[in-house]
PDB file of C-alpha atoms in Angstrom:
ATOM      1  CA  MET A   1       9.124   3.986  12.135  1.00 67.00           C
ATOM      2  CA  LYS A   2      11.136   0.826  12.060  1.00 76.00           C
ATOM      3  CA  LEU A   3       8.260  -1.105  13.716  1.00 80.00           C
ATOM      4  CA  LYS A   4       5.724   0.339  11.283  1.00 80.00           C
ATOM      5  CA  SER A   5       7.791  -0.693   8.380  1.00 85.00           C
ATOM      6  CA  ILE A   6       8.106  -4.258   9.705  1.00 87.00           C
ATOM      7  CA  LEU A   7       4.261  -4.253  10.274  1.00 85.00           C
ATOM      8  CA  VAL A   8       3.833  -3.478   6.557  1.00 89.00           C
ATOM      9  CA  LEU A   9       6.580  -5.405   4.872  1.00 90.00           C
ATOM     10  CA  TRP A  10       6.529  -8.724   6.647  1.00 92.00           C
ATOM     11  CA  PRO A  11       2.785  -9.563   6.198  1.00 92.00           C
ATOM     12  CA  SER A  12       2.816  -8.272   2.612  1.00 94.00           C
ATOM     13  CA  PHE A  13       5.910 -10.542   1.960  1.00 94.00           C
ATOM     14  CA  LEU A  14       3.986 -13.552   3.161  1.00 95.00           C
ATOM     15  CA  VAL A  15       0.919 -12.709   1.151  1.00 95.00           C
ATOM     16  CA  ALA A  16       2.943 -12.020  -1.983  1.00 95.00           C
ATOM     17  CA  GLY A  17       4.584 -15.461  -1.592  1.00 95.00           C
ATOM     18  CA  ILE A  18       1.188 -17.231  -1.278  1.00 96.00           C
ATOM     19  CA  VAL A  19      -0.516 -15.202  -4.112  1.00 95.00           C
ATOM     20  CA  ASN A  20       2.434 -15.699  -6.440  1.00 94.00           C
ATOM     21  CA  SER A  21       2.503 -19.422  -5.776  1.00 94.00           C
ATOM     22  CA  LEU A  22      -1.268 -19.742  -6.344  1.00 95.00           C
ATOM     23  CA  PHE A  23      -1.134 -17.717  -9.454  1.00 94.00           C
ATOM     24  CA  PHE A  24       1.716 -19.595 -11.067  1.00 92.00           C
ATOM     25  CA  THR A  25       0.234 -22.977 -10.036  1.00 93.00           C
ATOM     26  CA  LEU A  26      -2.728 -22.138 -12.228  1.00 94.00           C
ATOM     27  CA  PHE A  27      -0.924 -20.410 -15.160  1.00 91.00           C
ATOM     28  CA  ASP A  28       2.281 -21.286 -16.977  1.00 91.00           C
ATOM     29  CA  PRO A  29       4.350 -17.990 -17.191  1.00 90.00           C
ATOM     30  CA  LEU A  30       5.613 -18.963 -20.677  1.00 89.00           C
ATOM     31  CA  GLU A  31       1.975 -19.151 -22.033  1.00 90.00           C
ATOM     32  CA  LEU A  32       1.058 -15.648 -20.837  1.00 88.00           C
ATOM     33  CA  MET A  33       0.772 -13.556 -24.009  1.00 91.00           C
ATOM     34  CA  VAL A  34      -0.077 -10.051 -25.153  1.00 91.00           C
ATOM     35  CA  ASN A  35      -1.010  -9.712 -28.852  1.00 92.00           C
ATOM     36  CA  GLY A  36       0.409 -13.168 -29.566  1.00 89.00           C
ATOM     37  CA  ASP A  37       3.836 -12.371 -28.016  1.00 91.00           C
ATOM     38  CA  PRO A  38       4.918 -13.975 -24.729  1.00 89.00           C
ATOM     39  CA  ILE A  39       5.252 -11.556 -21.807  1.00 91.00           C
ATOM     40  CA  PHE A  40       8.257 -13.222 -20.322  1.00 91.00           C
ATOM     41  CA  ASP A  41      11.334 -14.929 -21.745  1.00 91.00           C
ATOM     42  CA  SER A  42      11.989 -17.181 -18.798  1.00 91.00           C
ATOM     43  CA  ARG A  43      10.034 -18.682 -15.913  1.00 92.00           C
ATOM     44  CA  VAL A  44      12.424 -17.262 -13.366  1.00 94.00           C
ATOM     45  CA  LEU A  45      11.873 -13.734 -14.676  1.00 93.00           C
ATOM     46  CA  ALA A  46       8.188 -14.266 -14.515  1.00 93.00           C
ATOM     47  CA  TYR A  47       8.183 -15.610 -11.003  1.00 94.00           C
ATOM     48  CA  SER A  48      10.400 -12.766  -9.779  1.00 94.00           C
ATOM     49  CA  THR A  49       8.333 -10.042 -11.529  1.00 93.00           C
ATOM     50  CA  GLY A  50       5.112 -11.569 -10.255  1.00 93.00           C
ATOM     51  CA  PHE A  51       6.332 -11.785  -6.726  1.00 95.00           C
ATOM     52  CA  PHE A  52       7.537  -8.232  -6.603  1.00 96.00           C
ATOM     53  CA  VAL A  53       4.271  -6.959  -8.160  1.00 95.00           C
ATOM     54  CA  CYS A  54       2.228  -8.953  -5.619  1.00 95.00           C
ATOM     55  CA  TRP A  55       4.509  -7.663  -2.801  1.00 95.00           C
ATOM     56  CA  LEU A  56       4.006  -4.069  -4.011  1.00 96.00           C
ATOM     57  CA  PHE A  57       0.194  -4.365  -3.978  1.00 95.00           C
ATOM     58  CA  ALA A  58       0.105  -6.236  -0.655  1.00 95.00           C
ATOM     59  CA  GLY A  59       2.483  -3.643   0.838  1.00 94.00           C
ATOM     60  CA  LEU A  60       0.216  -0.809  -0.389  1.00 95.00           C
ATOM     61  CA  SER A  61      -2.755  -2.527   1.203  1.00 93.00           C
ATOM     62  CA  SER A  62      -0.968  -3.005   4.529  1.00 91.00           C
ATOM     63  CA  GLY A  63       0.358   0.647   4.485  1.00 90.00           C
ATOM     64  CA  LEU A  64      -3.044   2.028   3.748  1.00 91.00           C
ATOM     65  CA  THR A  65      -4.415  -0.017   6.707  1.00 89.00           C
ATOM     66  CA  LEU A  66      -1.813   1.482   9.029  1.00 87.00           C
ATOM     67  CA  PHE A  67      -2.498   4.983   7.595  1.00 86.00           C
ATOM     68  CA  PHE A  68      -6.207   4.803   8.151  1.00 86.00           C
ATOM     69  CA  GLU A  69      -6.058   3.258  11.694  1.00 84.00           C
ATOM     70  CA  ARG A  70      -4.655   6.430  13.207  1.00 80.00           C
ATOM     71  CA  ASP A  71      -6.705   8.149  15.863  1.00 82.00           C
ATOM     72  CA  GLY A  72      -7.807  11.752  15.900  1.00 77.00           C
ATOM     73  CA  ALA A  73      -5.006  12.988  18.143  1.00 76.00           C
ATOM     74  CA  GLU A  74      -2.286  11.541  15.759  1.00 77.00           C
ATOM     75  CA  VAL A  75      -4.057  12.945  12.672  1.00 75.00           C
ATOM     76  CA  ASN A  76      -4.324  16.497  14.179  1.00 73.00           C
ATOM     77  CA  LYS A  77      -0.895  16.376  15.831  1.00 76.00           C
ATOM     78  CA  TYR A  78       0.578  18.939  13.460  1.00 75.00           C
ATOM     79  CA  CYS A  79      -2.544  21.037  12.961  1.00 69.00           C
ATOM     80  CA  PRO A  80      -1.829  24.714  13.687  1.00 72.00           C
ATOM     81  CA  VAL A  81      -5.442  25.313  14.870  1.00 68.00           C
ATOM     82  CA  ASP A  82      -6.074  24.707  18.586  1.00 67.00           C
ATOM     83  CA  PHE A  83      -9.545  23.037  18.629  1.00 64.00           C
ATOM     84  CA  SER A  84      -9.524  22.687  22.450  1.00 69.00           C
ATOM     85  CA  LYS A  85     -10.488  26.355  22.866  1.00 67.00           C
ATOM     86  CA  PRO A  86     -14.031  27.588  22.035  1.00 68.00           C
ATOM     87  CA  ARG A  87     -14.328  29.614  18.937  1.00 65.00           C
ATOM     88  CA  ALA A  88     -14.905  33.371  19.347  1.00 62.00           C
ATOM     89  CA  GLN A  89     -18.163  34.736  17.950  1.00 59.00           C
ATOM     90  CA  ASP A  90     -17.859  36.486  14.590  1.00 54.00           C
ATOM     91  CA  GLU A  91     -18.485  40.206  14.715  1.00 56.00           C
ATOM     92  CA  GLY A  92     -20.056  42.303  12.041  1.00 55.00           C
ATOM     93  CA  GLY A  93     -20.887  39.637   9.519  1.00 53.00           C
ATOM     94  CA  THR A  94     -18.641  41.036   6.779  1.00 58.00           C
ATOM     95  CA  LEU A  95     -16.153  39.172   4.696  1.00 56.00           C
ATOM     96  CA  ALA A  96     -12.552  40.160   4.862  1.00 56.00           C
ATOM     97  CA  HIS A  97     -10.563  40.057   1.620  1.00 53.00           C
TER      98      HIS A  97
END
């Protein structure tokens, strides 16, 4: 578990730093407005909030990558149905309620 968290958090930290730097190189945080009101009161607050939002999205992306790269054995590890045995033929053709 510790290894998987490092595999998610470290790359997403690096990506968040790069994306945050690029975004705030192009845009001044004090000029970002919604309905004529500034979003942030200070640049430090904007940089911090932007970094953590970028880190959240990059972490979700890395986590989903790890989630979807699992093989079939790991996915079905906790499945109560044993798929290794052949299925018995249904008898009678009636539905049981």
